[in-house]
mmCIF file of C-alpha atoms in Angstrom:
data_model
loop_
_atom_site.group_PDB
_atom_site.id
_atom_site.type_symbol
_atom_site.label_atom_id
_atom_site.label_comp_id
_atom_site.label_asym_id
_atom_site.label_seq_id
_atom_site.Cartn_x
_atom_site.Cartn_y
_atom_site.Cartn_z
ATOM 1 C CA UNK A 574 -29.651 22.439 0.103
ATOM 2 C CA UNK A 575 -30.726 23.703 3.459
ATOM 3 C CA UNK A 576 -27.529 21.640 5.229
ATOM 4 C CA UNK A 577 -25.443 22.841 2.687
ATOM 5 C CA UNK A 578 -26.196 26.361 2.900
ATOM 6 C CA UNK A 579 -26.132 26.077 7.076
ATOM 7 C CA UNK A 580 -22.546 24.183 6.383
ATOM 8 C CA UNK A 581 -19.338 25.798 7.315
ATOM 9 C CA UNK A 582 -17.449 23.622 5.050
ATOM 10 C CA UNK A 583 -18.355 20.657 2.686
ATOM 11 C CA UNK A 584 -15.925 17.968 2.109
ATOM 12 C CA UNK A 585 -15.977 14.747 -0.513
ATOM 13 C CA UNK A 586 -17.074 11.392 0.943
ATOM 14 C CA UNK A 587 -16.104 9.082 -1.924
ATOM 15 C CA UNK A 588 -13.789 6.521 -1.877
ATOM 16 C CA UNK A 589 -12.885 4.483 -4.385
ATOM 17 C CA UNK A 590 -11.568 0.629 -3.672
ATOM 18 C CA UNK A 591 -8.549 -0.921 -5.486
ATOM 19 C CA UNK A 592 -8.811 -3.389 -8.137
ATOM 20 C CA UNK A 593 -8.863 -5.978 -5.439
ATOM 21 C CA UNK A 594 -11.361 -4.407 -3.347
ATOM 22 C CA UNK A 595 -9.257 -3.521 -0.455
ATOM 23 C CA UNK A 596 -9.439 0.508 0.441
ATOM 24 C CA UNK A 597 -5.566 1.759 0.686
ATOM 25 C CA UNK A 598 -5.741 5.273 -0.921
ATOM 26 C CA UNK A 599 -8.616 8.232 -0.241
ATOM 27 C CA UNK A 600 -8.976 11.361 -3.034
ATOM 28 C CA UNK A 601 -7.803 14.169 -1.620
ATOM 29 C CA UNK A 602 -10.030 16.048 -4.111
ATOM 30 C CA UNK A 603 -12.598 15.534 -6.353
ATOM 31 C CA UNK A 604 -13.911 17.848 -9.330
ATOM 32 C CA UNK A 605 -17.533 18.808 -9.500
ATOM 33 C CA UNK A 606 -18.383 20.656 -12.335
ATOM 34 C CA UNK A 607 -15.961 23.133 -12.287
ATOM 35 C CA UNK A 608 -14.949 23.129 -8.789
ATOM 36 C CA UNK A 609 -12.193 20.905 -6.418
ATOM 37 C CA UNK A 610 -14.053 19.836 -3.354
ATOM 38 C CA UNK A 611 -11.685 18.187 -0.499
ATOM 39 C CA UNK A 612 -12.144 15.567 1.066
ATOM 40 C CA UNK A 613 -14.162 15.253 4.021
ATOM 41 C CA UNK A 614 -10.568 14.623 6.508
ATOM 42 C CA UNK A 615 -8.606 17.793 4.670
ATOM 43 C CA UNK A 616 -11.672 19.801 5.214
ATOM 44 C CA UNK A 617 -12.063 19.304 8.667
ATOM 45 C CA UNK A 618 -8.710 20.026 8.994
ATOM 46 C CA UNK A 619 -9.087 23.577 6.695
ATOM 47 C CA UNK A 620 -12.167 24.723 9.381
ATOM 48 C CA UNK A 621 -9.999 23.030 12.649
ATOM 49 C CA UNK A 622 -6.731 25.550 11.697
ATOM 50 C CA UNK A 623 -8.979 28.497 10.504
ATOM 51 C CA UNK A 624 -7.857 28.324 7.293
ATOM 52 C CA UNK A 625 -9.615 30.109 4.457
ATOM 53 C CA UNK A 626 -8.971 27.445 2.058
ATOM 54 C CA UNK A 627 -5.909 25.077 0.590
ATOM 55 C CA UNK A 628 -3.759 24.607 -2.317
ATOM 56 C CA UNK A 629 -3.376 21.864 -4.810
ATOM 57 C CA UNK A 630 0.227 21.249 -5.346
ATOM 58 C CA UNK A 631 1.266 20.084 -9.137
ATOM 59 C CA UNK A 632 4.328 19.224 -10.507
ATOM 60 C CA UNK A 633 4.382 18.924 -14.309
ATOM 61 C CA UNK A 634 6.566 16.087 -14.019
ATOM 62 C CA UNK A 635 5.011 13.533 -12.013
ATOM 63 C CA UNK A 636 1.597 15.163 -11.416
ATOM 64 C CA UNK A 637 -0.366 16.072 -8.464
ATOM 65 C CA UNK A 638 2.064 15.967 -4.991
ATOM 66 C CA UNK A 639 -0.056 17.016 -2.463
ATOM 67 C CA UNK A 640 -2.825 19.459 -0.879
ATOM 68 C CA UNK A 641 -1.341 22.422 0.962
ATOM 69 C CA UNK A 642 -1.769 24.295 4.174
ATOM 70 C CA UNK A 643 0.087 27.051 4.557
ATOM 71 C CA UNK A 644 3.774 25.443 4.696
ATOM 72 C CA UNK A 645 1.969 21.780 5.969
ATOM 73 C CA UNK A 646 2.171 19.815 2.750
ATOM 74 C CA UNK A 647 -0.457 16.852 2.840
ATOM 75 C CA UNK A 648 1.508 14.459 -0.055
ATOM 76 C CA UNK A 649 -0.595 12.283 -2.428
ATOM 77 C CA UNK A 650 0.693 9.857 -4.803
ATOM 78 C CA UNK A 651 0.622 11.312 -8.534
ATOM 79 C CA UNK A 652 -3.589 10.574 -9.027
ATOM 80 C CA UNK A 653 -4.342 13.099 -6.041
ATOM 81 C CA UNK A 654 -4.921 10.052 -3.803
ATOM 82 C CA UNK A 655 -3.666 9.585 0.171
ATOM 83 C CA UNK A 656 -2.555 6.715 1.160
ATOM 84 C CA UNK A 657 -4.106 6.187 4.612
ATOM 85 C CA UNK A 658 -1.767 4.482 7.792
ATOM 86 C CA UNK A 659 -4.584 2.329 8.888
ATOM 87 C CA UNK A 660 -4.535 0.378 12.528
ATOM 88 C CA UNK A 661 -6.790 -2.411 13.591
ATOM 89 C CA UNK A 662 -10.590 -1.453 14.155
ATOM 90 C CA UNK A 663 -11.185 -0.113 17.553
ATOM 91 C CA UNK A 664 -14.951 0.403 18.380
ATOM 92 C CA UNK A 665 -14.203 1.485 22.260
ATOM 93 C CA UNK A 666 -13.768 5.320 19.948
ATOM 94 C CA UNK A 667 -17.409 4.849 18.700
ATOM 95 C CA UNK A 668 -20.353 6.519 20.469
ATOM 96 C CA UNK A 669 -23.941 5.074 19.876
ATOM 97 C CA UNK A 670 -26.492 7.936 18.917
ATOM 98 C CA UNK A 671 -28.969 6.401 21.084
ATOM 99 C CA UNK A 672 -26.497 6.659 24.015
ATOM 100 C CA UNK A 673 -26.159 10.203 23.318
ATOM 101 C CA UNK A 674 -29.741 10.706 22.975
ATOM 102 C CA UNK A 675 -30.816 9.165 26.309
ATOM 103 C CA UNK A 676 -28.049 11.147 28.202
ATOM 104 C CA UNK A 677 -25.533 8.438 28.699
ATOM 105 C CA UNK A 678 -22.821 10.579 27.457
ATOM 106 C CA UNK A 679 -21.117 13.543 29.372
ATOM 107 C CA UNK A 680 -22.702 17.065 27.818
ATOM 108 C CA UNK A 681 -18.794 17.542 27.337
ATOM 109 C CA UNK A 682 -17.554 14.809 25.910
ATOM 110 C CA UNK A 683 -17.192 16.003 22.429
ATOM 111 C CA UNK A 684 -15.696 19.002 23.646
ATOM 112 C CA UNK A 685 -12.071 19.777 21.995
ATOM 113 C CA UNK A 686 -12.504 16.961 19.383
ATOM 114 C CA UNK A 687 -12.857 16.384 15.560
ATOM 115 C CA UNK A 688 -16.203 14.299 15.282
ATOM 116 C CA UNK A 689 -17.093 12.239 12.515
ATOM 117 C CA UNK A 690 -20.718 11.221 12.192
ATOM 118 C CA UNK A 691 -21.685 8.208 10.330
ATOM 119 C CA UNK A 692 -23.684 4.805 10.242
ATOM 120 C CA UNK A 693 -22.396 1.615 10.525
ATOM 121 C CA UNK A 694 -25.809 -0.216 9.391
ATOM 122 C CA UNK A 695 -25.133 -3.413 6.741
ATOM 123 C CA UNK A 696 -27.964 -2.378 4.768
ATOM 124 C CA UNK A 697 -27.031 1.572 3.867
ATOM 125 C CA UNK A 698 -23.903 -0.190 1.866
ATOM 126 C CA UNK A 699 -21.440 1.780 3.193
ATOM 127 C CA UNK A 700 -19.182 -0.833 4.513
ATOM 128 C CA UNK A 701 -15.320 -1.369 3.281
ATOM 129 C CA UNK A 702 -13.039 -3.161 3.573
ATOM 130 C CA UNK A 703 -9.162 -2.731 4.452
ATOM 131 C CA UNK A 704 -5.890 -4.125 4.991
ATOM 132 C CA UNK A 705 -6.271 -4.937 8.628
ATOM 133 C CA UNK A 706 -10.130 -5.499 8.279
ATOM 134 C CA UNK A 707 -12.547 -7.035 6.563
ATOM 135 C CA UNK A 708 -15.667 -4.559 7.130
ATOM 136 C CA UNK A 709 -16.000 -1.342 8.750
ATOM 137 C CA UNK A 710 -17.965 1.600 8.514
ATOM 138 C CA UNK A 711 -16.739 4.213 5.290
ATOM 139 C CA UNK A 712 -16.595 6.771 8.212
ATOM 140 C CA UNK A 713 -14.201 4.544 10.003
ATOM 141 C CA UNK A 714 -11.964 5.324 6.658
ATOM 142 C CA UNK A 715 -12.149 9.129 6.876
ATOM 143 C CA UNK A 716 -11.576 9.248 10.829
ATOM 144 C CA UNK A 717 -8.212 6.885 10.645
ATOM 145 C CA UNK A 718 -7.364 9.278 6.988
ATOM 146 C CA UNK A 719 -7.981 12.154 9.525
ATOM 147 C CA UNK A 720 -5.515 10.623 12.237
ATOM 148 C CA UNK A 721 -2.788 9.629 9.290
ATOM 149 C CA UNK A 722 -2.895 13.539 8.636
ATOM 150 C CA UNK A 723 -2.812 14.816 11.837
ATOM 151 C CA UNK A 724 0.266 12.250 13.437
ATOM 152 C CA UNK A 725 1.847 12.841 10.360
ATOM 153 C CA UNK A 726 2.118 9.214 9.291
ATOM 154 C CA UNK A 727 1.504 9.634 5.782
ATOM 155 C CA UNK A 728 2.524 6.321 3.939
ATOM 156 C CA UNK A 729 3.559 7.077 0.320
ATOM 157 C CA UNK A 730 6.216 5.535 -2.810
ATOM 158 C CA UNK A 731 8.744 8.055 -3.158
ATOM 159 C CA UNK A 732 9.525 8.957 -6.852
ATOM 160 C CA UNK A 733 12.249 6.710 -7.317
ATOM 161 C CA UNK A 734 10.527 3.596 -5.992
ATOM 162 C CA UNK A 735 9.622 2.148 -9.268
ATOM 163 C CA UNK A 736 13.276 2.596 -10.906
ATOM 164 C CA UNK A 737 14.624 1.294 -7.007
ATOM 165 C CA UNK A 738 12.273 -2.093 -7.807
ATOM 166 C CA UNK A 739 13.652 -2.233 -11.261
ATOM 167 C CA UNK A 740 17.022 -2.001 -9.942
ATOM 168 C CA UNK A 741 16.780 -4.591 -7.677
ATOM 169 C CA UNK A 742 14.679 -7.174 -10.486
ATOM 170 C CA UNK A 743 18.149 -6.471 -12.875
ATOM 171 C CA UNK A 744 20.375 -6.763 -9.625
ATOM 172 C CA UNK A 745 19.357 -9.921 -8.461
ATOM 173 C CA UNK A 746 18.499 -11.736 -11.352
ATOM 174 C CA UNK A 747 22.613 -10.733 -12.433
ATOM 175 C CA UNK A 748 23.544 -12.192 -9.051
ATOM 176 C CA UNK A 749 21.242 -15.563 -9.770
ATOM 177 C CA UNK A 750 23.061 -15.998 -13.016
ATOM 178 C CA UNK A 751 26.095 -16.276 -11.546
ATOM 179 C CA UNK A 752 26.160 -17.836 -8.280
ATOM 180 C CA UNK A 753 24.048 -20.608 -8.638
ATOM 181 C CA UNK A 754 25.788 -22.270 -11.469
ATOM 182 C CA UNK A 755 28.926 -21.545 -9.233
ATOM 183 C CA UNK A 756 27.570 -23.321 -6.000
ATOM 184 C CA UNK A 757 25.828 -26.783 -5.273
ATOM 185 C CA UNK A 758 21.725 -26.818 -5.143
ATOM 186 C CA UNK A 759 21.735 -26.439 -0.993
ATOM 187 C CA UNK A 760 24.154 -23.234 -1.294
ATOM 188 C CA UNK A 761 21.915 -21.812 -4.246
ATOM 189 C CA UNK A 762 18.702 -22.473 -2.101
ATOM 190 C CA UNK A 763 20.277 -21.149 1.003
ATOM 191 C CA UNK A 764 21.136 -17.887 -0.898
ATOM 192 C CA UNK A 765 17.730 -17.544 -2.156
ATOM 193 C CA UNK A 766 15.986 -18.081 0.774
ATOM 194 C CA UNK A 767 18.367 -15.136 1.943
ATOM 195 C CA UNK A 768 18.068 -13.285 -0.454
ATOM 196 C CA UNK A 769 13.791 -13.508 -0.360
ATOM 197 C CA UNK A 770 14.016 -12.316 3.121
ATOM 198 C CA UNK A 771 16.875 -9.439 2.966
ATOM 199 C CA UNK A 772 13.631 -8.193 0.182
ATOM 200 C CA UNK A 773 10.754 -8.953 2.957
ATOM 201 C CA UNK A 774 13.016 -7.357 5.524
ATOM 202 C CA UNK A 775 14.221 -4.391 4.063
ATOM 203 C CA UNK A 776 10.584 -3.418 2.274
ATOM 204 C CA UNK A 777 9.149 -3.565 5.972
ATOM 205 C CA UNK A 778 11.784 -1.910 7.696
ATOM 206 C CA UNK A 779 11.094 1.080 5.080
ATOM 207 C CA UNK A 780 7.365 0.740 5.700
ATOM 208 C CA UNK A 781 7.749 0.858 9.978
ATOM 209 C CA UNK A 782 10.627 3.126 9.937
ATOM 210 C CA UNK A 783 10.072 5.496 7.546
ATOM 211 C CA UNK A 784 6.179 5.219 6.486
ATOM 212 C CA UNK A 785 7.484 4.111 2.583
ATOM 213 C CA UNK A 786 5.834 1.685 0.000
ATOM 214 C CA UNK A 787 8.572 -0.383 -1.688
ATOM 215 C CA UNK A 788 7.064 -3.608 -3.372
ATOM 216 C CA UNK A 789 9.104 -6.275 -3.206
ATOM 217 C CA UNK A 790 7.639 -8.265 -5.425
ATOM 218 C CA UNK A 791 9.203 -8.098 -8.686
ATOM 219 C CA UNK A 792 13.156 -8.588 -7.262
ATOM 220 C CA UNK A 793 11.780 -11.740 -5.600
ATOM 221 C CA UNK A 794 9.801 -12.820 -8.583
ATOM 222 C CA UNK A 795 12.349 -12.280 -10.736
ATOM 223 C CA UNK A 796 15.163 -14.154 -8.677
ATOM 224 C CA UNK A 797 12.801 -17.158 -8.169
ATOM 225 C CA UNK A 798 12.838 -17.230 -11.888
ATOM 226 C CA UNK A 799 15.496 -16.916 -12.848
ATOM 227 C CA UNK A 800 16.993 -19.842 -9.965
ATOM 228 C CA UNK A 801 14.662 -22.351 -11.121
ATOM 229 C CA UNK A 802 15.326 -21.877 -15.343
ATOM 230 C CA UNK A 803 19.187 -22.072 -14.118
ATOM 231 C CA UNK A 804 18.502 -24.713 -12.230
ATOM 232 C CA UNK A 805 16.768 -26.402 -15.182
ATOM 233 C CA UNK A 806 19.294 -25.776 -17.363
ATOM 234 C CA UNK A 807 21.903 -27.616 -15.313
ATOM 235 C CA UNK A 808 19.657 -30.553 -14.754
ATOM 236 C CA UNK A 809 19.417 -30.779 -18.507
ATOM 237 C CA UNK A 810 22.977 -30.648 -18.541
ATOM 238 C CA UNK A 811 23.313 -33.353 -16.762
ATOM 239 C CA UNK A 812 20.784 -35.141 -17.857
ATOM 240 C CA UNK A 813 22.064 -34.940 -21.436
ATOM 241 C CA UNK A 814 25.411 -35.853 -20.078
ATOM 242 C CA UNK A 815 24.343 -39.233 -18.310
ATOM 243 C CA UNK A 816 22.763 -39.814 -21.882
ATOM 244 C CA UNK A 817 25.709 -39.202 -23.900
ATOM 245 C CA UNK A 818 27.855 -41.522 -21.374
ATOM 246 C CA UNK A 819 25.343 -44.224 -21.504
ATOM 247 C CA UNK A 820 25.256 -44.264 -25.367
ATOM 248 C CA UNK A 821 28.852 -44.421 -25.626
ATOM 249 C CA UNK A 822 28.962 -47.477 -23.251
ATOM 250 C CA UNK A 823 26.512 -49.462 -25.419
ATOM 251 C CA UNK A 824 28.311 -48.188 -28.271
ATOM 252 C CA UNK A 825 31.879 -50.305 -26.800
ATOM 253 C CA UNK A 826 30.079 -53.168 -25.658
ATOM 254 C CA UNK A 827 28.605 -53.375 -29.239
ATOM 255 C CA UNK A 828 32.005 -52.721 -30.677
#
């Protein structure tokens, strides 16, 4: 009580992991009771512009799309969570609390900057992990949330994304169906293997270039599928057809 009544602001710490355990997505706010409560990143943000507080942006069609300063839209996928642009651990941004006690840091080092205080201690259980790392520090989480936010490198599925992967799945299983009965088996693997990494290529180019999730998986699933039940029904084909041809030479050498 005595923090939170000397507190400016007070901002959400939770994060919640993905069924796999990996941390991709932070809530942008929780509900308490009664009352949203941002997260600890947005709220920072709210005190650092002098803002007297922030709007939750719905749209009755897909949900929630974002938390709102002013004009500055933060967007979140549908669930009110933010996808966070992570980059590979650096601990040269950390300061030690006992260097800062004893004086081994500059009086105005900290001066100008968003600080985020937290522990990085095994045994207070606040370590995650993420794509690019296997453990760091939950604070580690909000700070790089805090940069995706501020260098406006929000990563996010656009609307359409699921219908796009759809598309693609219906698309390329089509174009399976045709060409590889049409072409020999090195042709039909060469046009997979294409194929797989026009997918890989285009998903990452979309991910680097533009900061969007496109999955991948289910066109590539789908044509590998598909190629090896065509390519099982022609070996049956010909299988059957060797068959046939041998009965009906033991049939005239019987005759």
């Amino acid at each position: 009580d005595v923090l939170a009544e000397a507190a400016t602001g007070l901002g959400s710490l939770t994060i919640y992991p993905e069924v796999d355990g990996l941390v991709r997505r932070v809530p942008a706010v929780i509900r308490a009771g009664d009352t949203l409560h941002p997260t600890l990143a947005l709220e920072m943000i709210r005190l650092a512009l002098g803002r007297k507080g922030m709007l939750v942006v719905v749209d009755p069609q897909v949900g929630l799309r974002g938390v709102a300063f002013g004009r500055q839209l933060v967007p979140t996928d549908a669930l009110g969570r933010i996808w966070v642009d992570f980059a590979p651990l650096d601990r040269s941004r950390y300061v030690s609390v006992i260097d800062l006690l004893e004086g081994r840091v500059a009086e105005d080092f900290f001066r100008g900057r968003l600080v985020l205080i937290g522990s990085s201690a095994a045994a207070i259980l606040d370590l995650k992990t993420t794509p690019l790392n296997a453990s760091v520090p939950g604070v580690d989480v909000h700070a790089q949330l805090l940069e995706t936010i501020l260098g406006g490198s929000q990563v996010g599925r656009p609307p359409f994304a699921g219908l796009m992967e759809m598309a693609a799945m219906a698309v390329l299983g089509l174009l399976a169906i045709v060409v590889v009965p049409m072409v020999g088996a090195r042709v039909a693997l060469a046009v997979l293997l294409a194929v797989m990494a026009s997918l890989a290529g285009g998903t990452w180019y979309a991910f680097k270039a533009h900061h969007l999730l496109l999955d991948p998986a289910y066109g590539a699933v789908a044509t590998v599928i598909i190629f090896v039940l065509v390519g099982y029904g022609g070996f049956r084909r010909e299988e059957r057809r060797r068959q046939w041809e041998e009965a009906a030479r033991r049939g005239l050498a019987q005759y």
